[in-house]
XYZ file of C-alpha atoms in Angstrom:
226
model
C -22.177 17.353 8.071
C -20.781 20.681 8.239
C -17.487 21.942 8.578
C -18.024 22.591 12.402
C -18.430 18.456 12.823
C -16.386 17.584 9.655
C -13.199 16.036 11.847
C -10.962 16.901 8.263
C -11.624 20.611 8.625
C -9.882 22.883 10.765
C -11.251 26.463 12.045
C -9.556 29.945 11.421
C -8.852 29.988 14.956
C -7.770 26.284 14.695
C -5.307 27.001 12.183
C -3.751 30.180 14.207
C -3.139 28.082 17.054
C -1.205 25.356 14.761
C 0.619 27.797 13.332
C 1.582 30.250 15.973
C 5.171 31.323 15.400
C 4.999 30.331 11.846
C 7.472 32.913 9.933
C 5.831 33.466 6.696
C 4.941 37.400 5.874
C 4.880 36.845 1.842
C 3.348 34.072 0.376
C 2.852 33.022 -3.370
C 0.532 30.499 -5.275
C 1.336 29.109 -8.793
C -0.067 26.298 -10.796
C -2.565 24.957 -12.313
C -6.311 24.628 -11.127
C -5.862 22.525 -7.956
C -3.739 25.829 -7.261
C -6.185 27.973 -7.649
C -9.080 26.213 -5.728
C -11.911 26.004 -8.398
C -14.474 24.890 -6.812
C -18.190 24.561 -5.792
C -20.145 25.724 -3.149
C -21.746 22.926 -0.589
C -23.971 23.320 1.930
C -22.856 23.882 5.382
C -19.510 24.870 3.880
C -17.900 28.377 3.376
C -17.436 28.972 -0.098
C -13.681 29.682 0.513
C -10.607 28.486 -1.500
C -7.914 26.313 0.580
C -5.549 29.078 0.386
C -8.311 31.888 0.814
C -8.441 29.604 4.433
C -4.755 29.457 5.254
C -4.150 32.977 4.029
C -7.026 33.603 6.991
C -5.112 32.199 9.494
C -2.109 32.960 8.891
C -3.394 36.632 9.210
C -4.043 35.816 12.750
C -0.276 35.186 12.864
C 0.997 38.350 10.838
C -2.348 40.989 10.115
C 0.723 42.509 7.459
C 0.439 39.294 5.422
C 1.338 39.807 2.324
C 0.270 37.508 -1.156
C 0.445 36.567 -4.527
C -1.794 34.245 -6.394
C -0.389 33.515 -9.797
C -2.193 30.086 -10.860
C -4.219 29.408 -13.817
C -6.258 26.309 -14.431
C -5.051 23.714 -17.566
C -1.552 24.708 -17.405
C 1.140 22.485 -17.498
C 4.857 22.143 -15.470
C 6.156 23.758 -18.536
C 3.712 26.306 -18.505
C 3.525 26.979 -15.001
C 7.263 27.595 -15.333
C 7.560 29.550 -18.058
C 4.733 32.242 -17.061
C 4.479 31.881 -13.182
C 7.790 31.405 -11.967
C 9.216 34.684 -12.398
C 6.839 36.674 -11.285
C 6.280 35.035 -8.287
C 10.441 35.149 -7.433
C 9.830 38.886 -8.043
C 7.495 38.950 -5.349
C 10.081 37.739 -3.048
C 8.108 35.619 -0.769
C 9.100 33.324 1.986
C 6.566 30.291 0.977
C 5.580 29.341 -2.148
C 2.444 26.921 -2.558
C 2.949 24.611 -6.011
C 0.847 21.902 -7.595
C 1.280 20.845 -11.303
C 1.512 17.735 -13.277
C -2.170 16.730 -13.708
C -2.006 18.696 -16.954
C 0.956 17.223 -18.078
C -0.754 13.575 -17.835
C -3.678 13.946 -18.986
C -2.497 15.097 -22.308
C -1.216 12.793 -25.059
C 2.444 12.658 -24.685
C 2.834 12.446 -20.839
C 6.420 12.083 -20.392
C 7.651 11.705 -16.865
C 11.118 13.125 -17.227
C 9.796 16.368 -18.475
C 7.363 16.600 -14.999
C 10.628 15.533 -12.645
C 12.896 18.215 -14.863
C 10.655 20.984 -14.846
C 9.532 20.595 -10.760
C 13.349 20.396 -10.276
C 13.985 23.600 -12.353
C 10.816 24.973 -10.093
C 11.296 23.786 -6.220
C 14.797 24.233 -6.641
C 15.281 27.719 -8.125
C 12.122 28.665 -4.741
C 14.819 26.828 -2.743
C 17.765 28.634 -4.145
C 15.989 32.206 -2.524
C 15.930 30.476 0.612
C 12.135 30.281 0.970
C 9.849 27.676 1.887
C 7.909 25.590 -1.110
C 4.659 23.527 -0.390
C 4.050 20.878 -2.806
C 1.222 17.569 -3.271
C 0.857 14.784 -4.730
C -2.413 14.604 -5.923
C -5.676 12.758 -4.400
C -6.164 9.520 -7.021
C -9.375 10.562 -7.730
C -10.002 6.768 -9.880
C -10.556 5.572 -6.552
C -14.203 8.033 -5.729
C -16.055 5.906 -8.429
C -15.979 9.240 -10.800
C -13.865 7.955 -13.633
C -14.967 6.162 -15.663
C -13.979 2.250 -15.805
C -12.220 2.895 -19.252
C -9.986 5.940 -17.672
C -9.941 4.323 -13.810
C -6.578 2.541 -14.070
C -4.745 5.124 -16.297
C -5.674 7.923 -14.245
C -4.733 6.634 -10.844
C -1.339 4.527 -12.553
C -0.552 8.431 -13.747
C -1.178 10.078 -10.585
C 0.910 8.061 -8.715
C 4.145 8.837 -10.968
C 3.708 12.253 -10.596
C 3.066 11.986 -6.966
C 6.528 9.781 -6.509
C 8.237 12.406 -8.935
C 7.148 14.727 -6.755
C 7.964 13.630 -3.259
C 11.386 13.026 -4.164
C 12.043 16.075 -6.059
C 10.473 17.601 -2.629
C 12.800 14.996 -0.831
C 16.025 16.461 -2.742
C 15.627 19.905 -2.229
C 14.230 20.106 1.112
C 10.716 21.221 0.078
C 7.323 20.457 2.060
C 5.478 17.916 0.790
C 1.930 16.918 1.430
C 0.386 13.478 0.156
C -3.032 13.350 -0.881
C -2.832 9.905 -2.960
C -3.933 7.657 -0.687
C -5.776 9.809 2.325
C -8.799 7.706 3.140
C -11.115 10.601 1.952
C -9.872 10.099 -1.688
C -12.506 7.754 -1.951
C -15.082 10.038 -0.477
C -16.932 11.345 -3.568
C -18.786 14.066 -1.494
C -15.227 15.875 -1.895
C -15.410 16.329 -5.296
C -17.158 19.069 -7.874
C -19.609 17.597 -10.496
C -17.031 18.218 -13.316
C -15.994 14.617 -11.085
C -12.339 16.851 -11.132
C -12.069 19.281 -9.210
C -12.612 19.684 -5.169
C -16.242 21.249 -3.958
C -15.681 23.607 -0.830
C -15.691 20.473 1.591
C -12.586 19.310 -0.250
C -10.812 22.876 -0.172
C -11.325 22.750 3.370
C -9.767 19.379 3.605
C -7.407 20.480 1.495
C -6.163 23.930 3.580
C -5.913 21.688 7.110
C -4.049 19.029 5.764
C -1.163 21.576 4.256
C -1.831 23.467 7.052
C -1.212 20.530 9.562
C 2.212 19.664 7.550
C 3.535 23.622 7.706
C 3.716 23.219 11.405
C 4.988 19.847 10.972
C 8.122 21.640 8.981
C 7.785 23.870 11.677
C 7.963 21.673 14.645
C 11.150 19.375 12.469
C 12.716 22.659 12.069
C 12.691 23.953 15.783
C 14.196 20.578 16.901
C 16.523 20.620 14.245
C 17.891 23.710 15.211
């Protein structure tokens, strides 16, 4: 397979066309690793990020695109606040891509009032500026058959708490939300990097069409809303 045939991929030119009319000129990244789209290269597969691929196409939209990539792998919420979050409402942008709390649970002490305080204090002071935020809950990676039995259960129990933290702190401030839990190609270990982790450049390519497919679904709600 290549990304040509892979039916989760979307072209540059694909992603244009889905986002034609999309509004964002100024667009900022913070987080931890999945944010910054370490990776691997695969064969048959540009060795692009997921937001080096939406930043592509939304430069078909607006050439003047502006951006500001701010993430950091092994940070957590508290960190990503703390360092990322002001710099990036400096940069006054009009979407702001988030994901966080894999950090936070993998560590001893995972507490899951500190993740839903800390993406409130995040999404909603994004919100407050009147600019769009893009957040995930993450793919359950227990389910590829890469973690190992003794992990398998914790992992996926943990991801799914921050994943419902996150939806509804999404849900409650009217941020964009993307689920990658339970897509069928969580399963799919050909997605993943051999740190068994992180997503190889078939999974960032997933990755960018499936936000990019729910910013013109915000898109599309928002036109009929109005």
């Amino acid at each position: 397979m290549t990304e040509a045939t892979d039916p989760y991929v979307l072209s540059t030119e694909a992603g244009a066309r889905l986002l034609a009319g999309a509004p964002w000129k100024r667009i900022a990244v913070i987080g931890d690793s999945i944010s910054a789209g370490i990776r691997e290269a695969v064969p048959g597969y540009q060795d692009l990020s997921w937001v080096d691929r939406i930043s592509a196409a939304l430069r078909r939209v607006h050439p003047d695109l502006d951006e500001i990539r701010l993430a950091r792998r092994d940070l957590t919420l508290t960190e990503i606040r703390r360092t990322q979050l002001r710099p990036a409402l400096d940069f006054r942008p009009d979407l702001v891509f988030l994901s966080g709390g894999g950090n936070d649970f993998i560590r001893p002490g995972f507490d899951p009032a500190t993740v839903r305080a800390e993406l409130t204090e995040i999404v909603s002071r994004v919100r407050v500026t009147g600019a769009d935020i893009l957040t995930i809950g993450m793919l359950d990676i227990s389910r590829a058959g890469i973690v190992s039995a003794k992990h398998a259960e914790a992992i996926g129990r943990a991801t799914r708490i921050v994943a419902r933290i996150t939806r509804e702190v999404a849900r409650e401030h009217g941020a964009i939300f993307v689920s990658f839990t339970d897509h069928p190609l969580c399963a799919d270990a050909g997605i993943y990097c051999g740190d068994r982790l992180h997503l190889n450049c078939r999974g960032q390519a997933f990755e960018a069409a499936e936000k990019m497919r729910a910013l013109a679904a915000h898109l599309a709600a928002r036109s009929e809303a109005a």
